[in-house]
Short mmCIF file of C-alpha atoms in Angstrom, two decimals:
data_model
loop_
_atom_site.label_atom_id
_atom_site.label_comp_id
_atom_site.label_asym_id
_atom_site.label_seq_id
_atom_site.Cartn_x
_atom_site.Cartn_y
_atom_site.Cartn_z
CA UNK N 1 -184.43 36.26 -41.19
CA UNK N 2 -182.62 34.31 -43.93
CA UNK N 3 -180.30 36.04 -46.39
CA UNK N 4 -182.68 35.21 -49.25
CA UNK N 5 -185.65 36.75 -47.40
CA UNK N 6 -183.61 39.87 -46.63
CA UNK N 7 -182.58 40.21 -50.28
CA UNK N 8 -186.20 39.84 -51.41
CA UNK N 9 -187.31 42.54 -48.96
CA UNK N 10 -184.57 44.91 -50.14
CA UNK N 11 -185.47 44.30 -53.79
CA UNK N 12 -189.14 44.99 -53.03
CA UNK N 13 -188.12 48.21 -51.25
CA UNK N 14 -186.05 49.32 -54.22
CA UNK N 15 -188.93 48.64 -56.62
CA UNK N 16 -191.30 50.71 -54.45
CA UNK N 17 -188.95 53.65 -54.07
CA UNK N 18 -187.11 53.77 -57.40
CA UNK N 19 -188.48 53.94 -60.91
CA UNK N 20 -185.66 52.04 -62.63
CA UNK N 21 -185.03 53.51 -66.10
CA UNK N 22 -185.79 51.45 -69.20
CA UNK N 23 -182.93 50.33 -71.42
CA UNK N 24 -182.26 52.29 -74.63
CA UNK N 25 -184.15 50.86 -77.63
CA UNK N 26 -181.03 49.80 -79.53
CA UNK N 27 -179.70 48.05 -76.40
CA UNK N 28 -182.94 46.05 -76.23
CA UNK N 29 -182.49 45.00 -79.87
CA UNK N 30 -178.90 43.93 -79.30
CA UNK N 31 -179.67 41.95 -76.14
CA UNK N 32 -182.71 40.33 -77.74
CA UNK N 33 -180.94 39.22 -80.91
CA UNK N 34 -177.95 37.64 -79.13
CA UNK N 35 -180.33 35.59 -76.97
CA UNK N 36 -182.09 34.06 -79.97
CA UNK N 37 -181.41 30.29 -80.31
CA UNK N 38 -180.54 30.64 -84.00
CA UNK N 39 -178.67 33.93 -83.64
CA UNK N 40 -176.11 34.72 -86.35
CA UNK N 41 -173.32 37.28 -86.58
CA UNK N 42 -175.15 38.92 -89.48
CA UNK N 43 -178.12 39.69 -87.22
CA UNK N 44 -175.94 41.66 -84.79
CA UNK N 45 -173.98 43.24 -87.64
CA UNK N 46 -177.21 44.62 -89.16
CA UNK N 47 -178.30 46.25 -85.89
CA UNK N 48 -174.91 47.83 -85.24
CA UNK N 49 -174.42 48.96 -88.85
CA UNK N 50 -177.63 51.00 -88.65
CA UNK N 51 -175.74 53.44 -86.40
CA UNK N 52 -172.57 54.62 -88.23
CA UNK N 53 -171.41 56.73 -85.26
CA UNK N 54 -171.59 53.70 -82.98
CA UNK N 55 -169.70 51.58 -85.53
CA UNK N 56 -166.96 54.21 -85.73
CA UNK N 57 -166.54 54.22 -81.94
CA UNK N 58 -166.59 50.44 -81.78
CA UNK N 59 -163.80 50.13 -84.32
CA UNK N 60 -161.72 52.79 -82.59
CA UNK N 61 -161.91 50.86 -79.31
CA UNK N 62 -161.17 47.57 -81.08
CA UNK N 63 -158.05 49.14 -82.60
CA UNK N 64 -156.97 50.87 -79.37
CA UNK N 65 -154.04 49.96 -77.14
CA UNK N 66 -156.44 48.28 -74.71
CA UNK N 67 -156.68 45.23 -76.98
CA UNK N 68 -153.34 45.62 -78.81
CA UNK N 69 -154.38 43.61 -81.85
CA UNK N 70 -151.60 42.85 -84.39
CA UNK N 71 -153.68 43.96 -87.38
CA UNK N 72 -156.08 46.86 -87.83
CA UNK N 73 -159.81 45.99 -87.87
CA UNK N 74 -161.66 47.85 -90.62
CA UNK N 75 -165.29 46.75 -90.32
CA UNK N 76 -167.85 45.27 -87.92
CA UNK N 77 -167.80 41.85 -89.55
CA UNK N 78 -164.07 41.62 -88.98
CA UNK N 79 -164.45 42.88 -85.40
CA UNK N 80 -167.02 40.18 -84.66
CA UNK N 81 -164.73 37.53 -86.12
CA UNK N 82 -161.59 38.64 -84.28
CA UNK N 83 -162.95 39.89 -80.95
CA UNK N 84 -166.02 37.69 -80.69
CA UNK N 85 -169.72 38.43 -80.35
CA UNK N 86 -169.74 39.01 -76.59
CA UNK N 87 -166.91 41.52 -76.56
CA UNK N 88 -168.26 43.54 -79.49
CA UNK N 89 -171.75 43.46 -77.95
CA UNK N 90 -170.41 44.70 -74.62
CA UNK N 91 -168.36 47.51 -76.12
CA UNK N 92 -171.46 48.61 -78.05
CA UNK N 93 -173.63 48.49 -74.91
CA UNK N 94 -171.03 50.55 -73.05
CA UNK N 95 -171.33 53.41 -75.54
CA UNK N 96 -175.11 53.18 -75.78
CA UNK N 97 -175.69 53.23 -72.01
CA UNK N 98 -173.12 55.96 -71.34
CA UNK N 99 -174.75 58.13 -74.01
CA UNK N 100 -178.26 57.48 -72.69
CA UNK N 101 -177.34 58.34 -69.08
CA UNK N 102 -174.97 61.24 -69.71
CA UNK N 103 -177.19 63.67 -67.75
CA UNK N 104 -177.73 67.42 -67.75
CA UNK N 105 -174.88 69.92 -67.82
CA UNK N 106 -176.67 72.16 -65.27
CA UNK N 107 -176.95 69.39 -62.67
CA UNK N 108 -175.14 69.57 -59.33
CA UNK N 109 -174.03 65.99 -59.98
CA UNK N 110 -170.78 65.85 -61.95
CA UNK N 111 -171.73 63.49 -64.78
CA UNK N 112 -168.40 64.00 -66.56
CA UNK N 113 -166.50 62.95 -63.42
CA UNK N 114 -168.80 59.96 -62.93
CA UNK N 115 -168.26 58.65 -66.47
CA UNK N 116 -164.54 59.50 -66.36
CA UNK N 117 -164.23 57.37 -63.22
CA UNK N 118 -166.34 54.64 -64.82
CA UNK N 119 -164.34 54.48 -68.06
CA UNK N 120 -161.11 54.42 -66.06
CA UNK N 121 -162.48 51.53 -63.99
CA UNK N 122 -163.49 49.68 -67.18
CA UNK N 123 -160.00 50.01 -68.68
CA UNK N 124 -158.43 49.06 -65.33
CA UNK N 125 -160.68 46.00 -65.01
CA UNK N 126 -159.68 44.83 -68.50
CA UNK N 127 -155.98 45.22 -67.70
CA UNK N 128 -156.16 43.66 -64.22
CA UNK N 129 -158.13 40.68 -65.51
CA UNK N 130 -155.45 40.24 -68.18
CA UNK N 131 -152.76 40.11 -65.49
CA UNK N 132 -154.61 37.26 -63.77
CA UNK N 133 -154.17 35.20 -66.93
CA UNK N 134 -157.91 34.74 -67.36
CA UNK N 135 -160.20 36.01 -70.11
CA UNK N 136 -163.60 37.60 -69.54
CA UNK N 137 -165.39 39.18 -72.50
CA UNK N 138 -167.78 40.89 -70.07
CA UNK N 139 -165.17 42.61 -67.91
CA UNK N 140 -165.08 45.97 -69.73
CA UNK N 141 -168.82 46.53 -69.54
CA UNK N 142 -168.93 45.16 -65.96
CA UNK N 143 -166.19 47.58 -64.91
CA UNK N 144 -167.92 50.47 -66.67
CA UNK N 145 -171.32 49.80 -65.09
CA UNK N 146 -170.32 48.70 -61.59
CA UNK N 147 -171.36 52.10 -60.15
CA UNK N 148 -174.41 52.67 -62.38
CA UNK N 149 -176.54 52.48 -59.22
CA UNK N 150 -174.97 55.76 -58.05
CA UNK N 151 -176.30 57.43 -61.18
CA UNK N 152 -179.76 55.88 -60.80
CA UNK N 153 -179.96 56.99 -57.16
CA UNK N 154 -179.03 60.53 -58.14
CA UNK N 155 -181.56 60.60 -60.98
CA UNK N 156 -184.39 59.24 -58.78
CA UNK N 157 -183.58 60.58 -55.30
CA UNK N 158 -182.07 63.91 -56.34
CA UNK N 159 -180.92 66.18 -53.49
CA UNK N 160 -181.66 63.53 -50.84
CA UNK N 161 -179.10 61.21 -52.39
CA UNK N 162 -176.66 63.98 -53.25
CA UNK N 163 -176.60 64.93 -49.55
CA UNK N 164 -175.78 61.32 -48.61
CA UNK N 165 -173.03 61.27 -51.22
CA UNK N 166 -171.63 64.60 -50.03
CA UNK N 167 -171.62 63.61 -46.37
CA UNK N 168 -169.81 60.38 -47.16
CA UNK N 169 -167.12 62.29 -49.05
CA UNK N 170 -166.77 64.87 -46.26
CA UNK N 171 -166.43 62.22 -43.54
CA UNK N 172 -163.94 60.18 -45.50
CA UNK N 173 -163.98 57.35 -42.96
CA UNK N 174 -167.00 55.49 -44.30
CA UNK N 175 -167.70 53.86 -47.66
CA UNK N 176 -170.52 55.30 -49.72
CA UNK N 177 -172.37 51.97 -49.80
CA UNK N 178 -172.44 51.95 -45.96
CA UNK N 179 -173.88 55.50 -45.90
CA UNK N 180 -176.48 54.49 -48.47
CA UNK N 181 -177.62 51.48 -46.45
CA UNK N 182 -177.83 53.58 -43.29
CA UNK N 183 -180.07 56.08 -45.07
CA UNK N 184 -182.11 53.96 -47.52
CA UNK N 185 -181.59 50.35 -46.28
CA UNK N 186 -180.09 49.50 -49.71
CA UNK N 187 -177.03 50.65 -51.63
CA UNK N 188 -175.96 51.50 -55.17
CA UNK N 189 -174.56 47.99 -55.71
CA UNK N 190 -178.01 46.46 -55.21
CA UNK N 191 -179.75 49.15 -57.28
CA UNK N 192 -177.26 48.83 -60.14
CA UNK N 193 -177.38 45.04 -60.15
CA UNK N 194 -181.20 45.07 -60.27
CA UNK N 195 -181.19 47.59 -63.11
CA UNK N 196 -178.77 45.55 -65.22
CA UNK N 197 -180.68 42.36 -64.47
CA UNK N 198 -183.92 44.05 -65.58
CA UNK N 199 -182.17 45.15 -68.75
CA UNK N 200 -181.27 41.57 -69.58
CA UNK N 201 -177.53 41.58 -68.92
CA UNK N 202 -176.14 38.19 -67.86
CA UNK N 203 -175.43 37.05 -64.30
CA UNK N 204 -171.70 37.23 -65.09
CA UNK N 205 -172.19 41.02 -65.15
CA UNK N 206 -174.92 41.55 -62.55
CA UNK N 207 -173.50 39.35 -59.77
CA UNK N 208 -170.00 40.89 -59.54
CA UNK N 209 -171.56 44.37 -59.80
CA UNK N 210 -173.61 43.62 -56.68
CA UNK N 211 -170.50 42.84 -54.62
CA UNK N 212 -167.72 45.10 -55.91
CA UNK N 213 -167.34 46.79 -52.50
CA UNK N 214 -167.38 43.44 -50.70
CA UNK N 215 -166.01 40.70 -52.96
CA UNK N 216 -165.73 38.32 -50.02
CA UNK N 217 -169.55 38.17 -49.94
CA UNK N 218 -169.91 37.36 -53.65
CA UNK N 219 -170.95 33.89 -54.83
CA UNK N 220 -167.87 31.72 -55.35
CA UNK N 221 -168.23 31.68 -59.16
CA UNK N 222 -168.16 35.49 -59.29
CA UNK N 223 -165.77 36.32 -56.45
CA UNK N 224 -162.65 36.84 -58.56
CA UNK N 225 -164.46 39.19 -60.94
CA UNK N 226 -165.79 41.16 -57.96
CA UNK N 227 -162.22 41.39 -56.67
CA UNK N 228 -161.03 42.65 -60.06
CA UNK N 229 -163.77 45.30 -59.96
CA UNK N 230 -162.73 46.37 -56.47
CA UNK N 231 -159.08 46.77 -57.53
CA UNK N 232 -160.15 48.54 -60.75
CA UNK N 233 -162.26 50.98 -58.73
CA UNK N 234 -159.28 51.75 -56.48
CA UNK N 235 -157.02 52.27 -59.51
CA UNK N 236 -159.64 54.59 -60.97
CA UNK N 237 -159.72 56.60 -57.74
CA UNK N 238 -155.96 57.15 -57.86
CA UNK N 239 -155.94 58.02 -61.57
CA UNK N 240 -158.70 60.57 -60.98
CA UNK N 241 -157.10 62.43 -58.10
CA UNK N 242 -157.14 60.30 -54.95
CA UNK N 243 -153.41 59.53 -55.03
CA UNK N 244 -153.03 58.44 -51.41
CA UNK N 245 -150.16 56.23 -50.32
CA UNK N 246 -152.50 54.03 -48.26
CA UNK N 247 -154.73 53.36 -51.27
CA UNK N 248 -151.76 52.31 -53.38
CA UNK N 249 -150.61 49.98 -50.58
CA UNK N 250 -154.11 48.47 -50.44
CA UNK N 251 -153.99 47.86 -54.19
CA UNK N 252 -150.62 46.13 -53.95
CA UNK N 253 -151.84 43.89 -51.13
CA UNK N 254 -155.10 42.93 -52.85
CA UNK N 255 -153.39 42.23 -56.16
CA UNK N 256 -150.81 40.01 -54.46
CA UNK N 257 -152.94 38.13 -51.92
CA UNK N 258 -156.23 37.86 -53.78
CA UNK N 259 -155.31 37.90 -57.48
CA UNK N 260 -151.76 36.56 -57.53
CA UNK N 261 -150.32 39.66 -59.20
CA UNK N 262 -146.84 40.76 -58.15
CA UNK N 263 -146.93 44.00 -56.08
CA UNK N 264 -144.16 45.58 -58.18
CA UNK N 265 -146.57 45.62 -61.14
CA UNK N 266 -148.75 48.29 -59.46
CA UNK N 267 -146.89 51.43 -60.64
CA UNK N 268 -146.55 50.08 -64.19
CA UNK N 269 -150.24 49.14 -64.10
CA UNK N 270 -151.28 52.61 -62.93
CA UNK N 271 -149.37 54.23 -65.79
CA UNK N 272 -150.88 51.77 -68.26
CA UNK N 273 -154.41 52.44 -67.00
CA UNK N 274 -153.95 56.20 -67.25
CA UNK N 275 -152.49 56.15 -70.77
CA UNK N 276 -155.08 53.79 -72.19
CA UNK N 277 -157.97 55.51 -70.40
CA UNK N 278 -157.10 58.84 -72.02
CA UNK N 279 -157.43 57.20 -75.46
CA UNK N 280 -160.77 55.57 -74.61
CA UNK N 281 -162.19 58.75 -73.01
CA UNK N 282 -161.61 60.56 -76.31
CA UNK N 283 -163.75 57.96 -78.07
CA UNK N 284 -166.46 58.34 -75.41
CA UNK N 285 -166.20 62.13 -75.94
CA UNK N 286 -165.42 62.70 -72.25
CA UNK N 287 -162.90 65.26 -70.99
CA UNK N 288 -159.97 63.37 -69.41
CA UNK N 289 -159.59 66.08 -66.77
CA UNK N 290 -156.38 65.70 -64.74
CA UNK N 291 -155.73 62.04 -65.59
CA UNK N 292 -152.07 61.39 -66.31
CA UNK N 293 -149.61 58.50 -65.81
CA UNK N 294 -148.86 58.03 -62.11
CA UNK N 295 -145.08 58.23 -62.57
CA UNK N 296 -145.19 61.71 -64.16
#
């Protein structure tokens, strides 16, 4: 069986077993307008301006320490001019999707923890990508949504998936994506990538998302981004309570060998991720929990 045939079979299996959620209406409008051949900044500005709460959050992120702009941005038009269409679009999509898939408070699945981990990974991905010296306007939203398949599997498979998740955590010696494939034949990377592809997000987002647990298997053009996601996910784990020495050593090694980032930057990076995540979590209206700078 060829790899392409196997992928097609897995995608067919996912479609049969999972009713992938539809994108929020405003997300559809945003994605549609930016794909128009004669798209203008005013078109996107009109859609965003129709939601004052979203605009307020957008501007707060734009003026946060994550982007460290020299001058304060006061309106959407200015944000589009300074940050660019893609970045503003992606920050907006991040808020819209997180709000749409926030979940029920009475669920056994800890939605707050999930989104806290996701926001931390998004901030970490932005910072790690910056240390590589490369720019990627999609990296925040890619980092935020890399584990969206976990959420979809919980929402569609319920207790069956929660049991797989719980057993993986209890065992501790096996990655969740391996447990998922053993049980379902597919994993959350594949589910999440399909969902985002169906929603119209670009390949620069969907491809790295599909390989964030195995960047070495990613297509060459997307391998570095997948590596950044993997490191960001590990940083998020430490910031949110998994402060193991071995995990920190893994981060240092991957940053040095795969991304060309000096190992001594790891502690400074962890502190930076924690501080900036706390600010962004407030904008997302998510409890920061026990997140604090690693050196404290």
